[in-house]
Amino acid sequence: MGLRELLIPRDKVFFDLFEKQAGIVKEAAWQLVALTEDFTNVKEKRHSIEKLEHKGDLLTHDIYNQLNTTFITPLDPEEISRLAASLDDVLDFIDGATEKMLYYGIDTADSHMIELAKLIHMSSVEIESAVKGIRSIKDPRYVEERCIEVNRLENLADDVLAHAVTDLFKTNDAIMIIKLKDIYEHLETATDRCEDVANVLSDIAIRHS
């Protein structure tokens, strides 16, 4: 790498990678909704989401590699690291939830799982829009609005989890209670991780506006 490459911010590389990463998160979330709404061929659908999670891991490594070889970055290095890690976390929990659905051998995805999956997907759509918005920070308010919406969706997910657990403890199958509660909590945690992404994006929008 020449001196010129070291001194000139490689803006496009980081933003391209972040947009690809956010796109993968959205695709995985969409596939999660599709799985919960049509609980058939679970193994194949879960494998498809797992492949997206692996693609996300590779992108995260690419971002870290770029960070380690770029002298001047378009965002603060800590912001880049936090955003990459938080996006990766969302993928991890989407993948983890589908893994539990498969290996716990549940027969169907109930209305609570479907609702949580939809909230994850709606959050991912807002995240992708916000990530695209930080490329130039021409409209920090737009990014902020997307982040506020993600926070609202996370609050809704908290409510869904509370109702799901309440309904669950009205049943008597202890093993099924353990399995479903774990799945519900994993899905809700995915919305928590979406909120983490939104918080990073909000910080970036404020600091660079």
CSV table of C-alpha atoms in Angstrom, one decimal:
chain,number,residue,atom,x,y,z
A,1,MET,CA,0.0,0.0,0.0
A,2,GLY,CA,1.4,3.4,-1.0
A,3,LEU,CA,1.6,6.6,1.0
A,4,ARG,CA,-1.3,8.1,-0.9
A,5,GLU,CA,-3.6,5.2,0.0
A,6,LEU,CA,-2.6,5.5,3.6
A,7,LEU,CA,-3.3,9.2,3.8
A,8,ILE,CA,-6.6,9.5,1.8
A,9,PRO,CA,-9.7,8.3,3.7
A,10,ARG,CA,-11.1,5.2,2.1
A,11,ASP,CA,-14.7,6.3,2.7
A,12,LYS,CA,-16.4,4.2,0.0
A,13,VAL,CA,-14.9,0.9,1.2
A,14,PHE,CA,-16.3,1.2,4.7
A,15,PHE,CA,-19.7,2.4,3.7
A,16,ASP,CA,-20.0,-0.2,1.0
A,17,LEU,CA,-19.2,-2.9,3.5
A,18,PHE,CA,-21.6,-1.6,6.1
A,19,GLU,CA,-24.4,-1.4,3.5
A,20,LYS,CA,-23.7,-5.0,2.4
A,21,GLN,CA,-23.7,-6.1,6.1
A,22,ALA,CA,-27.0,-4.3,6.7
A,23,GLY,CA,-28.5,-5.9,3.6
A,24,ILE,CA,-27.5,-9.3,4.8
A,25,VAL,CA,-29.2,-8.6,8.2
A,26,LYS,CA,-32.4,-7.6,6.4
A,27,GLU,CA,-32.3,-10.7,4.2
A,28,ALA,CA,-31.8,-13.0,7.2
A,29,ALA,CA,-34.6,-11.2,9.0
A,30,TRP,CA,-36.9,-11.6,6.0
A,31,GLN,CA,-36.1,-15.3,5.8
A,32,LEU,CA,-36.8,-15.6,9.6
A,33,VAL,CA,-40.3,-14.2,8.9
A,34,ALA,CA,-40.8,-16.6,6.0
A,35,LEU,CA,-39.8,-19.5,8.2
A,36,THR,CA,-42.1,-18.6,11.1
A,37,GLU,CA,-45.0,-18.0,8.8
A,38,ASP,CA,-44.5,-21.3,6.9
A,39,PHE,CA,-43.0,-23.7,9.3
A,40,THR,CA,-42.0,-26.4,6.8
A,41,ASN,CA,-38.6,-27.5,5.5
A,42,VAL,CA,-37.2,-26.0,8.6
A,43,LYS,CA,-33.7,-27.6,8.2
A,44,GLU,CA,-33.3,-26.2,4.7
A,45,LYS,CA,-34.6,-22.7,5.7
A,46,ARG,CA,-32.4,-22.6,8.8
A,47,HIS,CA,-29.4,-23.6,6.7
A,48,SER,CA,-30.1,-20.7,4.3
A,49,ILE,CA,-30.1,-18.3,7.3
A,50,GLU,CA,-26.9,-19.9,8.6
A,51,LYS,CA,-25.2,-19.2,5.3
A,52,LEU,CA,-26.2,-15.6,5.6
A,53,GLU,CA,-24.7,-15.5,9.1
A,54,HIS,CA,-21.4,-16.8,7.7
A,55,LYS,CA,-21.4,-14.2,5.0
A,56,GLY,CA,-22.0,-11.6,7.6
A,57,ASP,CA,-19.0,-12.9,9.6
A,58,LEU,CA,-16.8,-12.6,6.5
A,59,LEU,CA,-17.9,-9.0,6.0
A,60,THR,CA,-17.2,-8.2,9.6
A,61,HIS,CA,-13.7,-9.6,9.2
A,62,ASP,CA,-13.3,-7.5,6.1
A,63,ILE,CA,-14.3,-4.4,8.0
A,64,TYR,CA,-11.8,-5.1,10.8
A,65,ASN,CA,-9.1,-5.8,8.2
A,66,GLN,CA,-9.8,-2.5,6.5
A,67,LEU,CA,-9.7,-0.8,9.8
A,68,ASN,CA,-6.3,-2.2,10.6
A,69,THR,CA,-4.8,-1.1,7.3
A,70,THR,CA,-6.4,2.4,6.9
A,71,PHE,CA,-4.5,5.3,8.3
A,72,ILE,CA,-7.4,7.8,8.1
A,73,THR,CA,-10.9,6.6,8.4
A,74,PRO,CA,-14.2,8.3,7.5
A,75,LEU,CA,-15.6,7.6,10.9
A,76,ASP,CA,-13.9,7.2,14.3
A,77,PRO,CA,-12.3,3.7,14.4
A,78,GLU,CA,-14.3,2.9,17.6
A,79,GLU,CA,-17.5,3.8,15.7
A,80,ILE,CA,-16.6,1.5,12.9
A,81,SER,CA,-15.8,-1.3,15.2
A,82,ARG,CA,-19.0,-0.9,17.3
A,83,LEU,CA,-21.2,-0.7,14.2
A,84,ALA,CA,-19.6,-3.8,12.6
A,85,ALA,CA,-19.9,-5.8,15.9
A,86,SER,CA,-23.5,-4.8,16.6
A,87,LEU,CA,-24.7,-5.7,13.1
A,88,ASP,CA,-22.9,-9.0,13.4
A,89,ASP,CA,-24.7,-9.6,16.8
A,90,VAL,CA,-28.1,-9.2,15.2
A,91,LEU,CA,-27.2,-11.9,12.7
A,92,ASP,CA,-25.9,-14.1,15.4
A,93,PHE,CA,-29.2,-14.0,17.3
A,94,ILE,CA,-31.4,-14.5,14.2
A,95,ASP,CA,-29.3,-17.5,13.4
A,96,GLY,CA,-29.3,-18.7,17.0
A,97,ALA,CA,-33.1,-18.5,17.2
A,98,THR,CA,-33.6,-20.6,14.0
A,99,GLU,CA,-31.0,-23.1,15.3
A,100,LYS,CA,-33.1,-23.5,18.5
A,101,MET,CA,-36.3,-23.9,16.5
A,102,LEU,CA,-34.7,-26.7,14.5
A,103,TYR,CA,-32.9,-28.6,17.3
A,104,TYR,CA,-35.6,-28.2,19.9
A,105,GLY,CA,-37.9,-30.0,17.4
A,106,ILE,CA,-40.9,-27.8,17.8
A,107,ASP,CA,-43.8,-28.5,15.5
A,108,THR,CA,-44.8,-25.0,14.6
A,109,ALA,CA,-43.9,-21.3,15.2
A,110,ASP,CA,-46.7,-19.7,17.2
A,111,SER,CA,-48.1,-16.2,16.9
A,112,HIS,CA,-45.5,-14.7,19.4
A,113,MET,CA,-42.6,-16.0,17.3
A,114,ILE,CA,-44.2,-14.6,14.1
A,115,GLU,CA,-44.7,-11.3,15.7
A,116,LEU,CA,-41.2,-11.1,17.1
A,117,ALA,CA,-39.8,-12.1,13.7
A,118,LYS,CA,-41.7,-9.3,12.0
A,119,LEU,CA,-40.4,-6.8,14.5
A,120,ILE,CA,-36.9,-7.9,13.8
A,121,HIS,CA,-37.5,-7.6,10.1
A,122,MET,CA,-39.0,-4.1,10.5
A,123,SER,CA,-36.0,-3.1,12.6
A,124,SER,CA,-33.6,-4.4,9.9
A,125,VAL,CA,-35.4,-2.3,7.2
A,126,GLU,CA,-34.9,0.8,9.4
A,127,ILE,CA,-31.3,-0.1,10.1
A,128,GLU,CA,-30.5,-0.5,6.4
A,129,SER,CA,-32.0,2.9,5.6
A,130,ALA,CA,-30.0,4.5,8.5
A,131,VAL,CA,-26.8,2.8,7.4
A,132,LYS,CA,-27.2,4.3,3.9
A,133,GLY,CA,-27.9,7.6,5.5
A,134,ILE,CA,-24.5,7.8,7.3
A,135,ARG,CA,-22.5,7.7,4.0
A,136,SER,CA,-22.6,11.5,3.7
A,137,ILE,CA,-24.6,12.6,6.8
A,138,LYS,CA,-26.5,15.1,4.7
A,139,ASP,CA,-29.6,14.6,6.7
A,140,PRO,CA,-28.8,13.5,10.3
A,141,ARG,CA,-32.4,13.9,11.3
A,142,TYR,CA,-33.4,11.2,8.8
A,143,VAL,CA,-30.9,8.8,10.4
A,144,GLU,CA,-32.2,9.8,13.9
A,145,GLU,CA,-35.8,9.1,12.9
A,146,ARG,CA,-34.8,5.6,11.7
A,147,CYS,CA,-33.1,5.0,15.0
A,148,ILE,CA,-36.0,6.2,17.0
A,149,GLU,CA,-38.3,3.8,15.1
A,150,VAL,CA,-35.9,0.9,15.9
A,151,ASN,CA,-36.2,1.9,19.6
A,152,ARG,CA,-40.0,1.9,19.4
A,153,LEU,CA,-40.0,-1.6,17.7
A,154,GLU,CA,-37.7,-2.9,20.5
A,155,ASN,CA,-40.2,-1.7,23.1
A,156,LEU,CA,-43.0,-3.5,21.3
A,157,ALA,CA,-40.8,-6.7,21.3
A,158,ASP,CA,-40.5,-6.4,25.1
A,159,ASP,CA,-44.3,-6.4,25.3
A,160,VAL,CA,-44.6,-9.4,23.0
A,161,LEU,CA,-42.1,-11.3,25.1
A,162,ALA,CA,-44.0,-10.4,28.3
A,163,HIS,CA,-47.3,-11.7,26.8
A,164,ALA,CA,-45.6,-14.8,25.4
A,165,VAL,CA,-44.1,-15.8,28.7
A,166,THR,CA,-47.4,-15.1,30.5
A,167,ASP,CA,-49.2,-17.4,28.1
A,168,LEU,CA,-46.5,-20.0,28.3
A,169,PHE,CA,-46.7,-20.3,32.1
A,170,LYS,CA,-50.4,-21.0,31.8
A,171,THR,CA,-49.5,-24.4,30.3
A,172,ASN,CA,-48.2,-27.5,32.1
A,173,ASP,CA,-45.6,-29.0,29.8
A,174,ALA,CA,-42.3,-28.1,31.6
A,175,ILE,CA,-40.0,-29.2,28.8
A,176,MET,CA,-42.0,-27.2,26.2
A,177,ILE,CA,-42.0,-24.2,28.5
A,178,ILE,CA,-38.2,-24.3,28.6
A,179,LYS,CA,-37.8,-24.6,24.9
A,180,LEU,CA,-40.3,-21.9,23.9
A,181,LYS,CA,-39.1,-19.5,26.5
A,182,ASP,CA,-35.6,-19.8,25.2
A,183,ILE,CA,-36.7,-19.2,21.6
A,184,TYR,CA,-38.8,-16.2,22.6
A,185,GLU,CA,-35.9,-14.7,24.5
A,186,HIS,CA,-33.5,-15.3,21.7
A,187,LEU,CA,-35.8,-13.5,19.3
A,188,GLU,CA,-36.4,-10.6,21.6
A,189,THR,CA,-32.6,-10.3,22.2
A,190,ALA,CA,-32.2,-9.9,18.4
A,191,THR,CA,-34.4,-6.7,18.7
A,192,ASP,CA,-32.1,-5.6,21.6
A,193,ARG,CA,-29.2,-6.0,19.3
A,194,CYS,CA,-31.0,-4.0,16.6
A,195,GLU,CA,-31.4,-1.2,19.2
A,196,ASP,CA,-27.6,-1.4,19.8
A,197,VAL,CA,-27.1,-0.8,16.1
A,198,ALA,CA,-29.5,2.1,16.2
A,199,ASN,CA,-27.6,3.6,19.2
A,200,VAL,CA,-24.3,3.5,17.3
A,201,LEU,CA,-25.9,5.0,14.2
A,202,SER,CA,-27.5,7.7,16.3
A,203,ASP,CA,-24.2,8.6,17.9
A,204,ILE,CA,-22.5,8.8,14.5
A,205,ALA,CA,-25.3,11.0,13.1
A,206,ILE,CA,-25.0,13.4,16.1
A,207,ARG,CA,-21.2,13.5,16.1
A,208,HIS,CA,-20.8,14.0,12.3
A,209,SER,CA,-23.8,16.4,11.8
